[in-house]
Coordinates of C-alpha atoms and ligand atoms in Angstrom, one line a residue:
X232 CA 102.9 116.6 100.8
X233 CA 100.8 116.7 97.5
X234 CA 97.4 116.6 99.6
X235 CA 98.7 120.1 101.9
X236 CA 98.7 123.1 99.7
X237 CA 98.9 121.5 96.2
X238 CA 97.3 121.2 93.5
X239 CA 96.2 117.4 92.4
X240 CA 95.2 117.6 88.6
X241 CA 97.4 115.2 87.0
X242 CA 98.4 117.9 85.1
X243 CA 101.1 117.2 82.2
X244 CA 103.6 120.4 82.1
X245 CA 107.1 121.0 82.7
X246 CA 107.8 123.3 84.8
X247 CA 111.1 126.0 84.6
X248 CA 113.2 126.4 87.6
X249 CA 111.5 129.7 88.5
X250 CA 108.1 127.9 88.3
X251 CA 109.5 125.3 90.4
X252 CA 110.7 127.5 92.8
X253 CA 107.7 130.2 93.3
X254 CA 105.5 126.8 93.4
X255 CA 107.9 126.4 96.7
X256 CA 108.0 129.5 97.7
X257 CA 104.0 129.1 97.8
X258 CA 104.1 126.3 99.9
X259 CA 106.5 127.6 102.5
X260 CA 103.8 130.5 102.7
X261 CA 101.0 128.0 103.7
X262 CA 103.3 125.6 105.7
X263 CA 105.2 128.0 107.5
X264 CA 102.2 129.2 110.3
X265 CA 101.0 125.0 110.8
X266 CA 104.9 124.9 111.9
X267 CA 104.7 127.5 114.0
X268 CA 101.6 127.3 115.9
X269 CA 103.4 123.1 116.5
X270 CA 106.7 125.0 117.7
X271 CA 104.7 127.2 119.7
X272 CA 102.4 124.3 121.7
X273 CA 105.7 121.8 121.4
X274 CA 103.4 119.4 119.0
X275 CA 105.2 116.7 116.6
X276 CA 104.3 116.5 113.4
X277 CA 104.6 113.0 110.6
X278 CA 105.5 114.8 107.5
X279 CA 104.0 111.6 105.1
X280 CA 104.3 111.4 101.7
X281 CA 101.8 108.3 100.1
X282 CA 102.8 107.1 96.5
X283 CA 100.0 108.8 94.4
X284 CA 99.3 111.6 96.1
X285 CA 102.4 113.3 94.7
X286 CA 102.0 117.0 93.5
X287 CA 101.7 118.0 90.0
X288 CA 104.9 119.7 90.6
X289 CA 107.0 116.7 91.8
X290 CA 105.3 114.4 89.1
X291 CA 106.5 116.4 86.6
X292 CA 110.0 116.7 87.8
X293 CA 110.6 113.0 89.3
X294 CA 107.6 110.9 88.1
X295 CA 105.4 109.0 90.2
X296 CA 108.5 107.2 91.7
X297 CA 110.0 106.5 95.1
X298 CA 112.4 109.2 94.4
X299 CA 109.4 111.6 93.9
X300 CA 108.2 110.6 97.3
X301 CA 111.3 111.1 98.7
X302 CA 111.7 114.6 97.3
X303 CA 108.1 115.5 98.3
X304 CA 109.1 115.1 102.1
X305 CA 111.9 116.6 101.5
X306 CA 111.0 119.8 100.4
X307 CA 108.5 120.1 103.5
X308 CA 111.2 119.2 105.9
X309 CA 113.4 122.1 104.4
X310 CA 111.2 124.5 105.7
X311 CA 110.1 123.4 109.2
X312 CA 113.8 123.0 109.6
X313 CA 114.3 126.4 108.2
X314 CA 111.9 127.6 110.8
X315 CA 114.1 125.3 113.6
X316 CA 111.5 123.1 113.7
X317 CA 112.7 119.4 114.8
X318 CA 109.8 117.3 115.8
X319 CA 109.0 115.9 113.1
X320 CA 108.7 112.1 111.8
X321 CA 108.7 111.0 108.0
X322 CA 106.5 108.5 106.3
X323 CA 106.3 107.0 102.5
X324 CA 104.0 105.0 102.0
X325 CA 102.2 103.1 99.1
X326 CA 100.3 99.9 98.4
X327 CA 103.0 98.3 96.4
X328 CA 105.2 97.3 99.2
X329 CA 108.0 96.9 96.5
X330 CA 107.9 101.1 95.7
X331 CA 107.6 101.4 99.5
X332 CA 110.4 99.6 100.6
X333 CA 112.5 101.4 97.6
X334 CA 111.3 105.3 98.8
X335 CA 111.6 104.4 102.8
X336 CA 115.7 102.6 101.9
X337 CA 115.9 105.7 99.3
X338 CA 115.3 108.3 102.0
X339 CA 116.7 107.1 104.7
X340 CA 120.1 107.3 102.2
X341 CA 119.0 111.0 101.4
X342 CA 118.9 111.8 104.9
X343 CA 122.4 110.0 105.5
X344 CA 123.7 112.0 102.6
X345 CA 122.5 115.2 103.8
X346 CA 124.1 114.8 107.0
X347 CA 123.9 113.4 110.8
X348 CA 121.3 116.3 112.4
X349 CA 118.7 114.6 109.1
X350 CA 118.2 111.7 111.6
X351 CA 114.7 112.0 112.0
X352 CA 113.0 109.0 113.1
X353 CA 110.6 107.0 110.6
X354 CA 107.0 105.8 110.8
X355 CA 106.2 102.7 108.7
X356 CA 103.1 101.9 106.8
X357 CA 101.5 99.8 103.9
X358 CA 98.6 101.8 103.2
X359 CA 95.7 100.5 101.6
X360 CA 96.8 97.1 102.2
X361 CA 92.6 95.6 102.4
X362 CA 91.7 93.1 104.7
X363 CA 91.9 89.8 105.9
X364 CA 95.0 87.2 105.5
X365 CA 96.2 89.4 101.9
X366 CA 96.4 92.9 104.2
X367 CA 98.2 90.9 107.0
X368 CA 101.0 89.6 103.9
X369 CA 101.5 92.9 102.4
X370 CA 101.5 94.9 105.4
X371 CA 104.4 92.2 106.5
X372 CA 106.3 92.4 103.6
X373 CA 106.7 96.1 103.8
X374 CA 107.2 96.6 107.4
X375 CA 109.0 93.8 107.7
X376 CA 111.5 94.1 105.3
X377 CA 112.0 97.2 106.6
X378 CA 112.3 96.7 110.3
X379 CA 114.3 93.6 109.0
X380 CA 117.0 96.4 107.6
X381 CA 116.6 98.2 110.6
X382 CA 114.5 100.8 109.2
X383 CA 111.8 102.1 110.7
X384 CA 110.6 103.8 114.9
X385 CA 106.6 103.4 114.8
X386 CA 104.9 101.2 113.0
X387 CA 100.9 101.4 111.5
X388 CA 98.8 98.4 109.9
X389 CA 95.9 99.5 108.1
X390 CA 93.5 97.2 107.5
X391 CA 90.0 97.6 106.2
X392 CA 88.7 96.0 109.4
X393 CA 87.7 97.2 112.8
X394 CA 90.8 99.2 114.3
X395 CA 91.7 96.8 116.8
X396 CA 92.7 94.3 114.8
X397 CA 95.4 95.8 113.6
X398 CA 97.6 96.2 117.0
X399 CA 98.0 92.1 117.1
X400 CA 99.5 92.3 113.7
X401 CA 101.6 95.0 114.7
X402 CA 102.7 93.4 117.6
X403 CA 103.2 90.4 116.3
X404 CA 105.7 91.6 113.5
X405 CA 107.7 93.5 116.0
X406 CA 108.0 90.7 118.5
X407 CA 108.9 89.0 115.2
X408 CA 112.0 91.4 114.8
X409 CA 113.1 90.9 118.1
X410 CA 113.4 87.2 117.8
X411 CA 115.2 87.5 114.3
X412 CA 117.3 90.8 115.3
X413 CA 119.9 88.6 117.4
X414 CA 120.1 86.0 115.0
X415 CA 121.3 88.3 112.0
X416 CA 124.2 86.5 110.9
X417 CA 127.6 87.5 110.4
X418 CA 128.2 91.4 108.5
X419 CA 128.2 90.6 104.2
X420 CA 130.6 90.7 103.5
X421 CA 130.0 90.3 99.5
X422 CA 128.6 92.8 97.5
X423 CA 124.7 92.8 97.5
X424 CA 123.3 90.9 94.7
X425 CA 120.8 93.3 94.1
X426 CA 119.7 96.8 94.4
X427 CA 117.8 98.1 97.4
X428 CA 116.4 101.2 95.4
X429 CA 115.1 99.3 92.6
X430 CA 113.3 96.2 91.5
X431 CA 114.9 93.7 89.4
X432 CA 114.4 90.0 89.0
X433 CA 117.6 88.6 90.2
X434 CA 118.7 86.6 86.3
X435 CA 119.3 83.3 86.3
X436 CA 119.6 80.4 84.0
X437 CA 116.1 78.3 83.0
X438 CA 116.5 74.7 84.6
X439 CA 113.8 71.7 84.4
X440 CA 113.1 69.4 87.6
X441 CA 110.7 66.9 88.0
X442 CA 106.9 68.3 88.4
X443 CA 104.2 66.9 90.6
X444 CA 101.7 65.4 87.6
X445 CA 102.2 62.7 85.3
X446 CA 105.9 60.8 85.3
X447 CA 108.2 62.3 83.3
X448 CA 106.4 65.9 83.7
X449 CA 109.1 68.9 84.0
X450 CA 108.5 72.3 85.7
X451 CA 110.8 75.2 84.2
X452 CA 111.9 77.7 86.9
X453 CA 114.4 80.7 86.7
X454 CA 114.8 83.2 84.3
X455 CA 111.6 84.7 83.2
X456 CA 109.7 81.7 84.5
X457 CA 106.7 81.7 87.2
X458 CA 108.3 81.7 90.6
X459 CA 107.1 77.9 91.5
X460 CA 105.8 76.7 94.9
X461 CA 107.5 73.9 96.4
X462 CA 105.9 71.3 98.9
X463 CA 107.4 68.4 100.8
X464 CA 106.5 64.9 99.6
X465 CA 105.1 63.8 102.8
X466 CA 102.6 67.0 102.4
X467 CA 102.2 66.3 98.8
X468 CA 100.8 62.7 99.9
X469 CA 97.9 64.4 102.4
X470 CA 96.3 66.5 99.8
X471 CA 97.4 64.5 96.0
X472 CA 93.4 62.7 96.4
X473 CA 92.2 66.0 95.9
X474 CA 94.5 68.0 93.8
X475 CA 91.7 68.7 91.1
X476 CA 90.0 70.5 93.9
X477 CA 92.7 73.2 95.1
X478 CA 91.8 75.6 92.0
X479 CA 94.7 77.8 91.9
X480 CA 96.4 76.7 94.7
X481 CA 98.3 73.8 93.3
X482 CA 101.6 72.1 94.6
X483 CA 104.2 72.3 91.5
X484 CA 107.3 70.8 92.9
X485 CA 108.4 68.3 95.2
X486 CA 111.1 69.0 97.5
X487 CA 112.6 65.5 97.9
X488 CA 112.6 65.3 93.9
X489 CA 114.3 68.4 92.7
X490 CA 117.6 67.9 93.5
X491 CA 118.2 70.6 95.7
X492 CA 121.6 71.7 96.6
X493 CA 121.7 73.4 100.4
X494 CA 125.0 74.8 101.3
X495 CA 125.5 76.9 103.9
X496 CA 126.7 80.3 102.6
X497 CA 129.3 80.7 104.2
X498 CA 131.1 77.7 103.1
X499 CA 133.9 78.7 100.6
X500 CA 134.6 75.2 99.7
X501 CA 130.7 74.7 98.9
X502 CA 129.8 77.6 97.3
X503 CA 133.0 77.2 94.7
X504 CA 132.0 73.8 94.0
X505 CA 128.4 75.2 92.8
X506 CA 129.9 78.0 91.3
X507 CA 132.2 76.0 88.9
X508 CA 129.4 74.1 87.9
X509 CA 128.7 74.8 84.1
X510 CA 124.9 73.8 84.6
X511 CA 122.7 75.7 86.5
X512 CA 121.9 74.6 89.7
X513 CA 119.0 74.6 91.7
X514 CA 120.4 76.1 95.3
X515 CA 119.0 77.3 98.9
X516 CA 120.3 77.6 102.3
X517 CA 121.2 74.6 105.2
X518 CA 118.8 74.1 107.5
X519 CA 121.5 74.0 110.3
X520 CA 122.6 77.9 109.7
X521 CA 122.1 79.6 112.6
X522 CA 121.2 82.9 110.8
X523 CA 118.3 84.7 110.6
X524 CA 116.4 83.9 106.6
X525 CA 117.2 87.2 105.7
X526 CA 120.6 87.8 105.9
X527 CA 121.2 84.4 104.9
X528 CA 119.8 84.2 101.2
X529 CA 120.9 87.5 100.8
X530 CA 124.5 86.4 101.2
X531 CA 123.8 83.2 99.1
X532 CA 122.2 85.5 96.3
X533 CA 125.5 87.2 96.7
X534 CA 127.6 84.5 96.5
X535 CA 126.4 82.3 94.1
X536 CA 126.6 82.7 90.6
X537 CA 123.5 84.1 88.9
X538 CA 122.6 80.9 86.8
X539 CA 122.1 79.3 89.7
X540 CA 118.1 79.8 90.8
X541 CA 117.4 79.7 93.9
X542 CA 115.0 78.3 96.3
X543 CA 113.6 80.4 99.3
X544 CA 112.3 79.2 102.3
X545 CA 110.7 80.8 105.4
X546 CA 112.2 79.4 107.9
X547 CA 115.3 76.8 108.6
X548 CA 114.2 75.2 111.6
X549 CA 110.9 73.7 111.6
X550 CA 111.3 71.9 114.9
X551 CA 110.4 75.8 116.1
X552 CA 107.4 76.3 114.7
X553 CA 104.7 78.2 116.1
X554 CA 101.4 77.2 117.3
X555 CA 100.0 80.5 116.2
X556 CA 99.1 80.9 112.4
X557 CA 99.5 84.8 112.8
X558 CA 102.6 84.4 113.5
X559 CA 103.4 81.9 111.0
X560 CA 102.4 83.9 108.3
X561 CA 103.8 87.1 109.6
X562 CA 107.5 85.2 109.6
X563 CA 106.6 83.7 106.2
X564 CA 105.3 87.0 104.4
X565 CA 108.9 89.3 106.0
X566 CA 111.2 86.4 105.1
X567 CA 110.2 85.4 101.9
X568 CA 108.5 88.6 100.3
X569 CA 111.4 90.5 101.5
X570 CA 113.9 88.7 99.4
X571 CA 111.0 88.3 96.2
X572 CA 110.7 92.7 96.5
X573 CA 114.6 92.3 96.2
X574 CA 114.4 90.3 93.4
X575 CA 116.0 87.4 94.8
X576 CA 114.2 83.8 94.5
X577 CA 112.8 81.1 91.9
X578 CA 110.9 79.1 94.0
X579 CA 109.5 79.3 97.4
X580 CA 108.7 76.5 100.0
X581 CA 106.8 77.5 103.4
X582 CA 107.7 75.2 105.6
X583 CA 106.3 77.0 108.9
X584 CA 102.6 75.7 108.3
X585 CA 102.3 72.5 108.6
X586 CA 98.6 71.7 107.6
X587 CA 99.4 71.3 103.3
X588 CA 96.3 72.9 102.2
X589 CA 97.2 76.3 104.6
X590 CA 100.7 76.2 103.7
X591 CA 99.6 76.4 99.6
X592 CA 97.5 79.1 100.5
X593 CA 100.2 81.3 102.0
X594 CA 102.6 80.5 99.7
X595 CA 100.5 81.7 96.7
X596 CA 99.4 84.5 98.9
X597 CA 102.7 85.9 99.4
X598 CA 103.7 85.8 95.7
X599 CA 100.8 88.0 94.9
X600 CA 101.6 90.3 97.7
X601 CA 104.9 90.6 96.7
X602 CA 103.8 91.5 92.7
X603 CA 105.9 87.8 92.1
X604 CA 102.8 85.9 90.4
X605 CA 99.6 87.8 90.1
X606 CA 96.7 84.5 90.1
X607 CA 93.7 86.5 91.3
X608 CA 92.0 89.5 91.9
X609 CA 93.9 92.5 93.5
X610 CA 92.3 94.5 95.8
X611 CA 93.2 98.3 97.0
X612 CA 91.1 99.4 100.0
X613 CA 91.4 102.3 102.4
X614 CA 91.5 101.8 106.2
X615 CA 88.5 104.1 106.1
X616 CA 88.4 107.6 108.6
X617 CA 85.8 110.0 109.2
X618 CA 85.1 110.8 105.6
X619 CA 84.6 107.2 104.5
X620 CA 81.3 108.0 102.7
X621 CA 80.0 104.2 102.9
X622 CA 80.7 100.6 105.1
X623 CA 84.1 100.4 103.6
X624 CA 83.7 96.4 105.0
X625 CA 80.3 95.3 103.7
X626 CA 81.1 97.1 100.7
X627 CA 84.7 95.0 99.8
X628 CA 82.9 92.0 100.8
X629 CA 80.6 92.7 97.7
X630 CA 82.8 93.5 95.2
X631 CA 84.9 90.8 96.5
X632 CA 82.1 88.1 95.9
X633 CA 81.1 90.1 92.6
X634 CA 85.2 90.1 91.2
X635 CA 87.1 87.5 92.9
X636 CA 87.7 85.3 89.9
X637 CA 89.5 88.4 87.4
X638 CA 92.7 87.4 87.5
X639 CA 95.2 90.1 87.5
X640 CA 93.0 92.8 87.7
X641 CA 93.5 95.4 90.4
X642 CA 90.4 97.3 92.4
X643 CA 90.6 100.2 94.2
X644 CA 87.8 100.5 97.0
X645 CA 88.4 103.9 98.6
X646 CA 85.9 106.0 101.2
X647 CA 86.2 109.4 99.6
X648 CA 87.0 111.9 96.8
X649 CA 89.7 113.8 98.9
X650 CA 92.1 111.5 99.2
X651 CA 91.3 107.9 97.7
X652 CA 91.9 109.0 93.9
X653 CA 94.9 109.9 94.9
X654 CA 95.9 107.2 96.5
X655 CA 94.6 103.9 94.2
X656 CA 97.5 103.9 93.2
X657 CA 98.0 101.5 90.3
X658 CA 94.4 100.6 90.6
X659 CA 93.0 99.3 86.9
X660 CA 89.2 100.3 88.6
X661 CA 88.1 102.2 91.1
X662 CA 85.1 102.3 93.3
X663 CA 85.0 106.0 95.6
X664 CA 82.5 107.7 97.6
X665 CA 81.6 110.6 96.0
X666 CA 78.9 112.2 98.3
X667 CA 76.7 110.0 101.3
X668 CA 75.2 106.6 99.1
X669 CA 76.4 107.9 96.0
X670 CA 79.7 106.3 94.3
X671 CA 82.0 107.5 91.5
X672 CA 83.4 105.0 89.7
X673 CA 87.1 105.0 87.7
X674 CA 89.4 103.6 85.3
X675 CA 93.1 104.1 86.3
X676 CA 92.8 107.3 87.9
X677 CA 90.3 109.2 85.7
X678 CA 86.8 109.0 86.7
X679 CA 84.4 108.2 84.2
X680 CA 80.9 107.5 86.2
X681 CA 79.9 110.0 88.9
X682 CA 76.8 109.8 91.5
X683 CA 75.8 106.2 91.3
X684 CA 72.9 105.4 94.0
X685 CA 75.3 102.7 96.2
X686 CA 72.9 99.5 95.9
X687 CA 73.5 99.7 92.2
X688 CA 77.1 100.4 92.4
X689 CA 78.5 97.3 92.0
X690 CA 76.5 96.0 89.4
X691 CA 77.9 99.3 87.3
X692 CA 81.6 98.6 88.1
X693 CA 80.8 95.0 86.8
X694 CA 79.1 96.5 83.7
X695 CA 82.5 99.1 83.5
X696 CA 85.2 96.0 84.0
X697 CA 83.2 94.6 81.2
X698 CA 83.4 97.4 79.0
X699 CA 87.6 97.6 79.3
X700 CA 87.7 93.9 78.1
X701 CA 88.3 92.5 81.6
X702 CA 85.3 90.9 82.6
X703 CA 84.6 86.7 82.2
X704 CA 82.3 85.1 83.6
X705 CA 83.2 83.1 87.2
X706 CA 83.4 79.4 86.6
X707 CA 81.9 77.4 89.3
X708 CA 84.3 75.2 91.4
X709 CA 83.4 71.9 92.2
X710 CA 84.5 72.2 95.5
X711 CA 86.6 74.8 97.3
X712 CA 90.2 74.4 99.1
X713 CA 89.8 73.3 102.8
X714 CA 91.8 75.9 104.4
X715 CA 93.2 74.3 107.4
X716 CA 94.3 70.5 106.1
Ligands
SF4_110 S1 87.9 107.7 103.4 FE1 89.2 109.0 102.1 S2 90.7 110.0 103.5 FE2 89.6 108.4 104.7 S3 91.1 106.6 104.6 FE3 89.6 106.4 102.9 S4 90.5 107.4 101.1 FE4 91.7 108.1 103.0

């Protein structure tokens, strides 16, 4: 949808219900034989909707929102069923996993709604998730949240890496489900704290506790404040000789010192106490639950008043940590992002890594996956295909050593005209191949430079960040964070 028979021109109009419905009409013409010729040689078909790629039409009617998306499919799934056409498989996917876990909860509702022969089955995907440890977060986040909900038949990581590098990821997080999938917890039974079809920051009160710098410093949490990262003291002690060296990756809290209340959620008795507690309280989970993360600061969230912030961790029992970092990250990414996209969580504290320096990393890592606390550069890259028009990998390299130090600002790196426009997303600049070794270059989705040779290419987007206010100038560390102590 929105790339098959559509028009994609951004166009502003509103369109009448008769418009609407000879736009659909117009479709059904072009759709109808591809659903034949599949009924005819038994072929299954992913009917996949990405966020931006929407049509003009549904744009108009439902914005570029998860709703949209879900609509989109929708309307193409009409027909094929029309035409008793069954084997099909839906998709909605989008870089933000916080809009893609929203469409793929909002259709599977749709399809409940409609009725039990819409049970089609469901691929999963963050597209344009990038590469390297980010791509493995964000891709975790959204697939894992969702097979966390029980969402979800196949699974795809894209990463902007060779292709076999994506199946250990994809292993990895369903192997990860398995483990997690028997120890759910008991059925809420409290009414969710938040909504699954839209983001909103769980509100809490703004409490104080002791930072990590000089005595008597205070870190604000809750409310509107930065979600903070929380470290344990004995980790705290391993790195504080070289805490003006971590750049942006610094401790902010000390477990032992932040008077932390952990009650087990269940507990009646507990969670009363806290509740009739005029001040807020800073609150997570036992360590001695035996329920899976998840569940479990869900039905704290639930349970406890909302001025009380809350503290996430990864995982409860760190006697059970893995030897294998992948794996580590995987768990820390679906746990903790999962319950950041559903707005639920002041503070996190990975506690799955064990080396300090790694376990900062990841913690900051997830919060910018997770749109929670943007501290760098945000990068939008396609997986690449057979109309990737450059080396979608030496490429992102380069504008990654060119723009790694704009904060907040969000780069789209796509191989082609067709699709990648499309598909930036929320991208504040994009770099696309426009025809072999030449680039177009955009801001938000409108391109403004076309046909640039590709060796000069990045020197112009730097020239075109600069232009839009957004450019300074990198500052040069003294020394960088070891990643593994
Ligand atoms: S090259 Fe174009 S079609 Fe291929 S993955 Fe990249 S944006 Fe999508």
């Amino acid at each position: 949808p929105g790339n098959y028979a559509d028009s994609k021109k951004f166009v502003i109009r509103e369109y009448t219900d008769e418009q609407y419905a000879a736009e659909l009409n117009r479709i059904r013409e072009r759709f109808s034989p591809l659903v034949e010729l599949c009924k005819k040689r038994g072929i299954a078909m992913r009917i996949g909707t990405n966020h931006g790629s929407l049509s003009d039409r549904i744009l108009n009617r439902y914005g570029d929102t998860p709703l949209g998306m879900v609509e989109s499919a929708l309307e193409f799934a009409r027909i094929a069923r029309d035409l008793e056409y069954h084997d099909f498989i839906f998709s909605m996917k989008a870089s933000n996993p916080k809009i893609m876990i929203a469409a793929y909860r909002l259709l599977v509702a749709r399809l409940n709604e409609l009725g039990p022969d819409w049970n089609y089955p469901l691929h999963l995907g963050v597209t344009e998730a990038g590469e390297g440890e980010d791509a493995r977060i964000k891709s975790a986040i959204g697939i894992g949240t969702l097979l966390a909900d029980g969402i979800g038949d196949t699974i795809r990581v894209s990463l902007t890496e060779d292709s076999p590098h994506e199946i250990p990821v994809a292993t990895a997080l369903v192997e990860n489900i398995k483990k997690t999938s028997d120890a759910q917890g008991p059925t809420l039974n409290a009414q969710l704290s938040f909504d699954p079809y839209s983001y909103q920051r769980r509100a809490t009160e703004t409490i104080a506790v002791v930072g990590v710098g000089d005595p008597g410093q205070r870190v604000k949490l809750g409310g509107a404040e930065l979600i903070r990262v929380v470290v344990r003291q004995a980790n705290f002690d391993k790195i504080a000789h070289k805490i003006d060296k971590m750049g942006d990756y610094q401790p902010e809290i000390i477990y032992e010192n932040a008077r932390v209340a952990d009650v087990d959620p269940r507990d009646d008795a507990a969670i009363a106490k806290l509740n009739a507690e005029q001040s807020p309280q800073f609150v997570t989970v036992r360590d001695d639950v035996d329920f899976a993360a998840i569940p479990a600061f869900r039905l704290l969230a639930a349970r406890l008043h909302p001025r009380h912030p809350i503290l996430l961790k990864d995982v409860f029992d760190c006697r059970s940590r893995s030897v294998d970092f992948l794996t580590t990250l995987l768990t820390a990414a679906t746990n903790i992002g999962s319950l950041l996209c559903d707005g639920i969580g002041d503070a996190i504290f990975v506690r799955g890594e064990e080396a300090p320096g790694q376990a900062l990393r990841l913690s900051y890592n997830i919060l910018q996956a997770a749109g929670s606390r943007i501290f760098k550069t945000d990068y939008v890259a396609c997986p690449s295909c057979g109309r990737t028009l450059f080396n979608l990998q030496t490429t992102t390299a380069k504008i990654k050593e060119a723009t790694s130090h704009l904060k907040g600002v969000k780069i789209a790196i796509m191989g082609c005209i067709v699709n990648g426009p499309g598909e930036m997303a929320d991208a504040d600049f994009g770099y696309v191949g426009g025809a072999p070794g030449k680039v177009n270059l955009y801001v938000g989705k409108t391109a403004v430079k076309f046909n640039i040779p590709e060796v000069e290419a990045v020197d112009r987007l730097k020239d075109l960040i600069r232009e839009h206010g957004k450019w300074v100038e990198p500052v040069r560390r003294a020394a960088a964070l070891e990643p593994a102590s």
